[in-house]
Coordinates of C-alpha atoms in Angstrom, one line a residue:
M14 CA 0.0 0.0 0.1
A15 CA 1.5 3.3 -1.0
A16 CA 2.2 5.7 2.0
L17 CA 0.1 8.7 2.4
Q18 CA 2.3 11.8 1.7
P19 CA 1.9 15.0 3.4
F20 CA 1.1 18.2 1.2
S21 CA 1.5 21.7 1.9
C22 CA -0.7 24.9 1.1
G23 CA 0.7 28.3 0.3
V24 CA -0.9 31.7 -0.4
V25 CA 0.2 33.8 -3.4
G26 CA -0.3 37.5 -2.7
A27 CA 0.9 40.4 -0.4
R28 CA -1.0 39.1 2.4
S29 CA -2.0 35.5 4.1
F30 CA -5.1 36.7 5.7
P31 CA -8.4 38.4 4.4
L32 CA -8.3 42.2 4.2
F33 CA -11.3 44.4 5.5
E34 CA -12.1 47.9 4.8
G35 CA -14.5 48.7 7.4
L36 CA -17.3 46.3 7.1
R37 CA -16.4 45.6 3.2
L38 CA -14.1 42.4 2.6
A39 CA -11.8 42.8 -0.1
P40 CA -12.0 40.9 -3.1
T41 CA -9.7 37.8 -3.0
A42 CA -9.4 37.3 -6.7
A43 CA -5.8 38.6 -6.6
R44 CA -4.7 36.3 -3.6
T45 CA -5.0 32.9 -5.1
S46 CA -4.0 30.0 -2.8
S47 CA -2.7 26.6 -4.2
C48 CA -2.3 23.3 -2.6
V49 CA 0.2 20.8 -4.1
G50 CA -0.2 17.0 -3.2
A51 CA 2.1 14.2 -3.6
R52 CA 1.1 13.6 -7.4
G53 CA 1.8 17.3 -8.2
M54 CA -1.9 18.3 -8.4
A55 CA -2.6 21.7 -8.0
L56 CA -5.9 22.8 -6.2
K57 CA -6.8 26.5 -6.6
S58 CA -9.3 28.1 -4.0
R59 CA -12.3 29.7 -5.2
S60 CA -12.5 33.5 -5.4
F61 CA -15.3 35.3 -3.7
S62 CA -16.8 38.6 -4.6
G63 CA -16.7 41.5 -1.9
L64 CA -19.1 40.9 1.1
V65 CA -20.8 44.2 2.1
V66 CA -22.9 44.0 5.6
K67 CA -25.4 47.1 6.1
A68 CA -26.7 47.2 9.6
A69 CA -29.2 50.1 9.1
T70 CA -32.7 49.7 8.0
V71 CA -33.3 51.7 4.9
I72 CA -36.6 53.5 4.8
A73 CA -37.7 53.9 1.0
P74 CA -37.8 57.4 -0.1
K75 CA -41.8 57.5 -0.6
Y76 CA -42.0 57.9 3.1
T77 CA -41.7 61.4 4.1
S78 CA -42.0 61.1 8.1
I79 CA -41.5 58.9 10.9
Q80 CA -43.8 59.0 14.1
P81 CA -42.4 57.1 17.1
V82 CA -45.0 55.0 19.1
G83 CA -45.3 54.7 22.8
D84 CA -42.3 55.6 24.7
R85 CA -39.9 55.5 21.7
V86 CA -37.7 58.3 20.5
L87 CA -36.2 59.1 17.0
V88 CA -32.9 60.6 17.0
K89 CA -30.9 61.9 14.1
I90 CA -27.3 60.4 14.6
K91 CA -24.3 62.9 14.5
S92 CA -21.8 61.8 12.0
S93 CA -18.1 61.2 13.0
E94 CA -17.2 64.4 11.4
E95 CA -19.6 66.4 13.6
Q96 CA -17.9 65.1 16.9
T97 CA -15.7 67.7 19.2
S98 CA -12.3 67.6 19.4
G99 CA -12.6 66.9 23.1
G100 CA -13.8 63.4 22.3
I101 CA -17.4 63.9 24.0
L102 CA -19.1 61.8 21.5
L103 CA -16.6 59.1 21.5
P104 CA -16.4 56.4 24.2
T105 CA -12.8 55.9 25.6
T106 CA -12.6 52.5 23.7
A107 CA -11.8 54.7 20.5
Q108 CA -14.5 53.3 18.4
T109 CA -16.0 55.9 15.7
K110 CA -19.6 55.2 16.2
P111 CA -21.3 58.2 17.8
Q112 CA -23.5 58.0 20.8
S113 CA -25.0 61.5 20.3
G114 CA -27.4 63.1 18.4
E115 CA -30.7 65.4 17.8
V116 CA -34.1 64.2 18.9
V117 CA -36.4 64.8 15.8
A118 CA -39.6 63.2 17.1
V119 CA -41.1 61.5 20.1
G120 CA -44.1 59.2 20.9
E121 CA -47.1 59.9 23.0
G122 CA -45.6 58.4 26.1
R123 CA -46.6 55.3 28.1
T124 CA -49.0 54.2 30.7
I125 CA -48.2 53.3 34.3
G126 CA -51.3 51.7 35.8
K127 CA -54.2 54.1 34.8
I128 CA -51.6 57.0 34.7
E129 CA -50.3 58.3 31.3
I130 CA -46.9 59.6 31.3
K131 CA -45.5 61.9 28.5
I132 CA -42.2 61.7 27.0
G133 CA -40.1 64.1 29.1
I134 CA -37.8 65.3 26.3
E135 CA -38.6 67.5 23.4
A136 CA -37.5 67.7 19.8
G137 CA -34.6 69.5 19.1
K138 CA -32.5 68.5 22.4
Q139 CA -29.0 67.0 21.9
V140 CA -28.9 63.9 23.7
V141 CA -26.5 61.0 24.5
Y142 CA -27.8 57.2 24.4
S143 CA -26.6 53.8 25.3
K144 CA -24.3 52.3 23.2
Y145 CA -26.2 49.4 21.8
A146 CA -29.7 50.8 22.0
G147 CA -32.2 51.0 19.5
T148 CA -32.7 50.3 16.0
E149 CA -30.7 52.1 13.2
L150 CA -32.5 53.8 10.2
E151 CA -31.1 55.1 7.1
F152 CA -33.9 58.0 6.4
N153 CA -33.7 61.0 4.2
G154 CA -30.2 60.7 3.6
S155 CA -29.1 60.5 7.3
N156 CA -28.8 57.8 9.9
H157 CA -31.2 57.9 12.8
L158 CA -31.9 55.7 15.8
L159 CA -35.2 54.7 17.2
L160 CA -35.1 53.9 20.7
K161 CA -36.8 53.8 24.0
E162 CA -36.7 56.9 26.3
D163 CA -35.1 55.0 28.9
D164 CA -32.1 54.2 26.5
L165 CA -31.3 57.9 26.6
I166 CA -28.6 58.7 28.9
G167 CA -28.6 62.6 29.4
I168 CA -29.1 65.9 27.7
L169 CA -26.1 67.9 26.3
E170 CA -26.2 71.3 27.6
T171 CA -22.9 72.2 26.0
D172 CA -20.1 70.5 24.1
D173 CA -18.3 68.9 27.0
I174 CA -19.7 65.8 28.7
K175 CA -18.9 67.2 32.1
D176 CA -22.0 69.5 31.5
L177 CA -24.1 66.4 30.7
K178 CA -27.5 66.4 32.5
P179 CA -28.2 62.8 33.4
L180 CA -32.0 61.4 32.9
N181 CA -33.9 59.3 34.9
D182 CA -31.9 57.0 37.1
R183 CA -28.6 57.9 35.5
V184 CA -25.5 59.3 37.1
L185 CA -22.7 61.2 35.8
I186 CA -19.3 60.5 37.5
K187 CA -15.8 61.8 37.1
V188 CA -13.5 58.6 37.4
A189 CA -10.5 58.8 39.8
E190 CA -7.2 58.8 38.3
A191 CA -5.3 55.3 38.2
E192 CA -2.6 55.0 40.9
E193 CA 0.9 55.4 39.6
K194 CA 2.5 53.1 42.3
T195 CA 1.7 49.9 44.2
A196 CA 1.3 49.9 48.0
G197 CA 5.1 48.9 48.1
G198 CA 6.2 51.6 46.0
L199 CA 6.7 50.0 42.6
L200 CA 6.0 52.2 39.5
L201 CA 3.3 50.9 37.4
T202 CA 3.3 51.3 33.4
Q203 CA 0.3 52.3 31.4
A204 CA -0.6 48.5 30.7
T205 CA -0.3 47.5 34.3
K206 CA -2.5 50.0 35.9
E207 CA -6.0 48.5 37.3
K208 CA -8.8 50.5 35.9
P209 CA -10.3 52.5 38.5
S210 CA -13.9 52.0 39.8
V211 CA -14.0 55.0 42.2
G212 CA -15.1 58.3 41.2
T213 CA -16.9 61.5 42.2
V214 CA -20.6 62.2 41.4
I215 CA -21.0 65.2 39.3
A216 CA -24.7 65.1 38.5
A217 CA -27.5 62.7 39.3
G218 CA -30.9 62.3 37.2
P219 CA -34.3 63.0 38.7
G220 CA -35.0 59.4 39.5
N221 CA -37.2 56.8 37.9
L222 CA -41.0 56.9 38.0
D223 CA -43.2 55.0 40.5
P224 CA -46.3 53.4 40.0
E225 CA -48.1 56.7 40.8
G226 CA -46.2 58.3 38.1
N227 CA -44.1 60.3 40.8
R228 CA -40.4 60.7 40.5
T229 CA -38.3 58.8 43.2
P230 CA -35.3 61.0 43.9
L231 CA -31.8 59.4 43.9
K232 CA -30.1 59.2 47.0
L233 CA -26.6 60.0 45.5
E234 CA -25.7 63.7 45.7
A235 CA -22.9 65.6 43.8
G236 CA -19.5 65.7 45.3
S237 CA -19.9 62.2 46.9
T238 CA -17.1 59.7 46.2
V239 CA -18.4 56.3 45.2
M240 CA -17.4 52.9 44.2
F241 CA -19.3 51.4 41.0
S242 CA -19.3 48.1 39.1
K243 CA -16.2 47.9 37.0
Y244 CA -18.0 47.0 33.6
A245 CA -21.0 49.1 34.0
G246 CA -22.0 52.1 32.1
S247 CA -20.7 54.2 29.2
E248 CA -17.4 55.7 29.4
F249 CA -16.4 59.1 27.8
K250 CA -13.5 61.8 27.9
S251 CA -14.0 65.5 28.1
S252 CA -12.3 68.2 26.3
D253 CA -9.5 68.4 29.1
G254 CA -8.9 64.6 28.8
A255 CA -10.4 63.6 32.2
E256 CA -12.6 60.5 32.2
F257 CA -16.2 60.2 33.0
I258 CA -18.8 57.5 33.1
V259 CA -22.6 57.5 32.9
L260 CA -24.3 54.6 34.6
R261 CA -27.5 53.7 36.3
A262 CA -27.7 54.5 40.3
S263 CA -28.3 50.7 40.8
D264 CA -24.5 50.2 39.5
V265 CA -23.1 52.4 42.3
M266 CA -22.1 49.7 45.0
A267 CA -20.9 52.0 47.7
V268 CA -20.4 55.8 49.1
L269 CA -16.8 56.3 50.5
S270 CA -15.8 58.7 53.0
S271 CA -12.1 59.6 54.5

């Protein structure tokens, strides 16, 4: 019986892995792979056309308006070019997907028990919203987001995140700087610094609504030093490079005092 002979595969081209341009997979026709077996037979891989992934739902031009239903809000997303130099619209993860936009339409509100609660934000307001919230729409040549009112983090009063006005049970916290040394005096590099989960409350929202439609005030006050869940909330940087986080009050674990 003839012994099985090993074979090797090679890739012809500049790179040996797929190239991506954003979400568009670069064509592979120029990068032909071949496998040569024991009998000298060459096997060529198939070429695939470019793969395009489109996340947003495209609204046909025949529809001229979108009216949200219930407690939903329609937000026109700010493009990357409209972001401030201070990075307020970008999370500290350096991703380019904006988390800010302008409210262009609101629903009629929701019902709690027998009480009707209107949406507490008006069209024209600049808002920040949760990173993965809502449904993306392409409408009238612009990107929009249709999301629930509760997914709105806060209102942007200025161009700096430190002036954010939190909504509902959200809290704006200035994150404490990472320690430069260990307890034993060892200097820490940027890579070994532990991400802080302690900060100072800058502003707190008005609280959630109870079954009677009344606000339940948050027990967190501006100026308090708090410990919060490490992976909670949305992170931002202000124009001066300071780090901030916006999270729900339930993600605050303790109030610290000296």
